[in-house]
């Protein structure tokens, strides 16, 4: 029962993210949508794999899955590299490639 409810909430979130006019996206309706918050319409590359079956007995499920995949294609992600620019410029600028590798083991305040 819970997986069907979570998938229903996931579909609602995808519809809300795909509609750019909506101000509120209901990510907190289920644990699944809350966990996938950064993956759906966030700062990640997201891949959806739709598993369909060619038998006539599974036609309704196949059509439902293809509709869900079509709605998922409307979600646009813009992944960016997460870099703190000031820290990066202060630490890396003017150093050799070998020195950059040692900088990554230090903490933000410069202590080893």
XYZ file of N, CA and C in Angstrom:
336
model
N 0.812 -1.188 0.000
C 0.000 0.000 0.000
C 0.857 1.254 0.000
N 1.963 1.261 0.787
C 2.777 2.463 0.889
C 3.514 2.781 -0.408
N 3.949 1.752 -1.132
C 4.670 2.025 -2.376
C 3.744 2.651 -3.409
N 2.510 2.221 -3.495
C 1.577 2.831 -4.428
C 1.276 4.270 -4.048
N 1.147 4.535 -2.752
C 0.900 5.896 -2.284
C 2.115 6.781 -2.578
N 3.317 6.276 -2.356
C 4.531 7.041 -2.639
C 4.674 7.327 -4.126
N 4.321 6.354 -4.963
C 4.387 6.583 -6.408
C 3.358 7.611 -6.863
N 2.198 7.626 -6.224
C 1.198 8.642 -6.527
C 1.724 10.033 -6.173
N 2.351 10.149 -5.012
C 2.937 11.435 -4.608
C 4.100 11.816 -5.514
N 4.877 10.840 -5.953
C 5.970 11.100 -6.885
C 5.433 11.661 -8.193
N 4.348 11.102 -8.676
C 3.732 11.607 -9.905
C 3.258 13.044 -9.721
N 2.678 13.360 -8.573
C 2.231 14.729 -8.295
C 3.415 15.698 -8.271
N 4.527 15.271 -7.704
C 5.720 16.113 -7.659
C 6.253 16.354 -9.069
N 6.273 15.320 -9.882
C 6.782 15.460 -11.250
C 5.893 16.397 -12.057
N 4.599 16.293 -11.882
C 3.679 17.205 -12.576
C 3.926 18.641 -12.119
N 4.134 18.827 -10.811
C 4.376 20.172 -10.279
C 5.708 20.743 -10.763
N 6.750 19.918 -10.829
C 8.061 20.396 -11.283
C 8.031 20.719 -12.775
N 7.326 19.926 -13.547
C 7.251 20.151 -14.989
C 6.472 21.418 -15.321
N 5.525 21.797 -14.466
C 4.741 23.013 -14.673
C 5.482 24.185 -14.044
N 6.145 24.994 -14.843
C 6.981 26.089 -14.353
C 6.167 27.202 -13.688
N 4.862 27.226 -13.903
C 4.016 28.271 -13.325
C 3.705 28.024 -11.853
N 3.833 26.788 -11.405
C 3.512 26.457 -10.013
C 4.593 26.957 -9.075
N 4.157 27.527 -7.976
C 5.096 28.044 -6.983
C 5.482 26.981 -5.959
N 4.566 26.077 -5.640
C 4.810 25.077 -4.596
C 4.925 23.682 -5.200
N 5.956 22.967 -4.798
C 6.138 21.574 -5.199
C 6.050 20.732 -3.920
N 5.120 19.779 -3.863
C 4.879 19.024 -2.620
C 5.893 17.893 -2.374
N 7.150 18.252 -2.089
C 8.185 17.251 -1.857
C 7.999 16.513 -0.536
N 7.356 17.105 0.441
C 7.284 16.510 1.778
C 6.083 15.596 1.984
N 5.387 15.228 0.947
C 4.226 14.356 1.104
C 4.606 12.922 1.433
N 5.764 12.485 0.987
C 6.201 11.116 1.293
C 7.715 11.096 1.451
N 8.218 10.032 2.037
C 9.666 9.891 2.212
C 10.374 9.783 0.870
N 9.742 9.104 -0.079
C 10.335 8.927 -1.402
C 10.556 10.265 -2.091
N 9.548 11.120 -2.107
C 9.689 12.413 -2.780
C 10.644 13.332 -2.027
N 10.688 13.217 -0.713
C 11.612 14.040 0.063
C 13.063 13.635 -0.207
N 13.314 12.330 -0.330
C 14.657 11.844 -0.616
C 15.087 12.227 -2.037
N 14.163 12.206 -2.971
C 14.476 12.508 -4.374
C 14.397 13.996 -4.706
N 14.257 14.849 -3.706
C 14.074 16.282 -3.926
C 15.180 16.888 -4.796
N 16.433 16.588 -4.516
C 17.539 17.167 -5.282
C 17.712 16.518 -6.647
N 17.184 15.324 -6.829
C 17.313 14.629 -8.110
C 16.248 15.048 -9.110
N 15.088 15.415 -8.617
C 13.989 15.781 -9.516
C 13.938 17.298 -9.633
N 14.397 17.800 -10.754
C 14.363 19.241 -10.964
C 15.395 19.996 -10.168
N 16.377 19.311 -9.639
C 17.383 19.951 -8.809
C 18.721 20.058 -9.503
N 19.768 19.890 -8.730
C 21.126 20.072 -9.209
C 21.796 18.724 -9.471
N 21.117 17.839 -10.185
C 21.654 16.509 -10.470
C 21.305 16.092 -11.896
N 22.113 15.211 -12.433
C 21.721 14.526 -13.658
C 20.838 13.356 -13.242
N 19.668 13.246 -13.844
C 18.709 12.220 -13.459
C 18.394 11.341 -14.655
N 18.352 10.041 -14.429
C 18.001 9.078 -15.469
C 16.791 8.290 -14.988
N 15.796 8.155 -15.841
C 14.643 7.330 -15.510
C 14.609 6.147 -16.470
N 14.499 4.977 -15.920
C 14.419 3.761 -16.729
C 13.010 3.221 -16.611
N 12.319 3.113 -17.727
C 10.947 2.597 -17.748
C 10.984 1.140 -18.186
N 10.451 0.267 -17.368
C 10.408 -1.153 -17.670
C 8.999 -1.500 -18.155
N 8.889 -1.886 -19.416
C 7.576 -2.198 -19.987
C 7.549 -3.649 -20.448
N 6.329 -4.156 -20.615
C 6.133 -5.542 -21.007
C 5.257 -5.576 -22.244
N 5.586 -6.419 -23.196
C 4.888 -6.457 -24.464
C 3.640 -7.326 -24.528
N 3.297 -8.009 -23.433
C 2.119 -8.880 -23.453
C 0.841 -8.069 -23.349
N -0.219 -8.585 -23.954
C -1.500 -7.886 -23.922
C -2.092 -7.835 -22.516
N -1.747 -8.783 -21.671
C -2.249 -8.794 -20.292
C -1.665 -7.640 -19.474
N -0.502 -7.127 -19.877
C 0.156 -6.033 -19.159
C 0.021 -4.696 -19.876
N -0.907 -4.586 -20.795
C -1.057 -3.391 -21.615
C -1.366 -2.146 -20.774
N -2.240 -2.259 -19.808
C -2.614 -1.113 -18.978
C -1.407 -0.579 -18.194
N -0.618 -1.487 -17.615
C 0.578 -1.077 -16.869
C 1.625 -0.461 -17.798
N 1.757 -1.017 -19.007
C 2.716 -0.487 -19.965
C 2.347 0.921 -20.381
N 1.092 1.153 -20.669
C 0.635 2.489 -21.064
C 0.823 3.476 -19.915
N 0.516 3.055 -18.702
C 0.703 3.902 -17.534
C 2.179 4.269 -17.347
N 3.072 3.306 -17.531
C 4.506 3.550 -17.403
C 5.003 4.503 -18.477
N 4.520 4.332 -19.709
C 4.932 5.224 -20.796
C 4.417 6.650 -20.579
N 3.232 6.801 -20.047
C 2.718 8.141 -19.723
C 3.570 8.797 -18.636
N 3.931 8.010 -17.628
C 4.784 8.522 -16.557
C 6.141 8.956 -17.117
N 6.719 8.168 -17.999
C 7.989 8.521 -18.634
C 7.883 9.783 -19.465
N 6.750 9.963 -20.139
C 6.529 11.178 -20.925
C 6.473 12.406 -20.023
N 5.793 12.275 -18.881
C 5.749 13.398 -17.938
C 7.138 13.670 -17.364
N 7.908 12.627 -17.140
C 9.253 12.782 -16.595
C 10.175 13.500 -17.577
N 9.932 13.332 -18.863
C 10.748 14.020 -19.861
C 10.560 15.536 -19.818
N 9.461 15.999 -19.258
C 9.199 17.439 -19.168
C 9.971 18.112 -18.040
N 10.565 17.319 -17.166
C 11.341 17.878 -16.050
C 12.715 18.274 -16.567
N 13.099 19.525 -16.320
C 14.391 20.032 -16.790
C 15.315 20.248 -15.596
N 16.462 19.606 -15.625
C 17.481 19.786 -14.590
C 18.612 20.623 -15.152
N 19.217 21.424 -14.298
C 20.376 22.218 -14.688
C 21.501 21.950 -13.690
N 22.222 20.837 -13.866
C 23.268 20.497 -12.895
C 24.451 21.456 -12.989
N 24.946 21.853 -11.833
C 26.109 22.719 -11.727
C 27.103 22.080 -10.771
N 28.367 22.404 -10.963
C 29.389 21.904 -10.049
C 29.359 22.754 -8.789
N 29.313 22.112 -7.637
C 29.270 22.819 -6.365
C 30.688 23.165 -5.923
N 31.079 24.418 -6.119
C 32.404 24.886 -5.740
C 32.239 26.211 -5.012
N 32.873 26.338 -3.861
C 32.873 27.608 -3.140
C 33.951 28.462 -3.795
N 33.569 29.471 -4.562
C 34.498 30.200 -5.423
C 35.594 30.921 -4.652
N 35.279 31.617 -3.578
C 36.304 32.369 -2.850
C 37.357 31.438 -2.275
N 36.923 30.338 -1.668
C 37.863 29.387 -1.095
C 38.717 28.774 -2.187
N 38.105 28.399 -3.293
C 38.826 27.773 -4.395
C 39.874 28.724 -4.957
N 39.514 29.992 -5.180
C 40.441 30.954 -5.749
C 41.602 31.233 -4.793
N 41.316 31.329 -3.505
C 42.350 31.622 -2.527
C 43.316 30.444 -2.386
N 42.812 29.208 -2.460
C 43.634 28.032 -2.223
C 44.390 27.555 -3.457
N 43.794 27.637 -4.625
C 44.350 26.976 -5.798
C 45.074 27.931 -6.728
N 44.721 29.172 -6.742
C 45.301 30.117 -7.698
C 46.824 30.183 -7.535
N 47.522 30.016 -8.617
C 48.962 30.151 -8.619
C 49.735 28.928 -8.149
N 49.095 27.815 -7.904
C 49.799 26.607 -7.443
C 49.960 25.609 -8.580
N 50.922 24.747 -8.420
C 51.182 23.702 -9.400
C 50.190 22.549 -9.196
N 49.928 21.717 -10.221
C 48.977 20.608 -10.084
C 49.279 19.671 -8.925
N 50.550 19.394 -8.619
C 50.898 18.531 -7.494
C 50.525 19.158 -6.160
N 50.630 20.470 -6.068
C 50.289 21.172 -4.833
C 48.788 21.209 -4.602
N 48.016 21.251 -5.671
C 46.557 21.297 -5.551
C 46.054 20.030 -4.865
N 46.651 18.897 -5.170
C 46.225 17.638 -4.580
C 46.419 17.648 -3.058
N 47.497 18.250 -2.565
C 47.731 18.291 -1.127
C 46.797 19.278 -0.436
N 46.331 20.276 -1.144
C 45.425 21.267 -0.561
C 44.096 20.636 -0.180
N 43.653 19.640 -0.920
C 42.345 19.045 -0.662
C 42.283 18.296 0.663
N 43.419 17.951 1.272
C 43.405 17.243 2.550
C 43.351 18.194 3.738
N 43.478 19.473 3.506
C 43.448 20.447 4.583
C 42.035 20.923 4.843
N 41.792 21.403 6.039
C 40.490 21.947 6.369
C 40.379 23.369 5.858
N 39.228 23.960 6.011
C 38.951 25.284 5.484
C 39.874 26.345 6.080
N 40.228 26.249 7.347
C 41.057 27.265 7.973
C 42.541 27.027 7.729
N 42.908 26.036 6.945
C 44.289 25.810 6.558
C 45.033 24.799 7.402
N 44.426 24.255 8.431
C 45.091 23.267 9.270
C 45.050 21.901 8.609
N 46.081 21.100 8.844
C 46.136 19.761 8.255
C 45.311 18.786 9.036
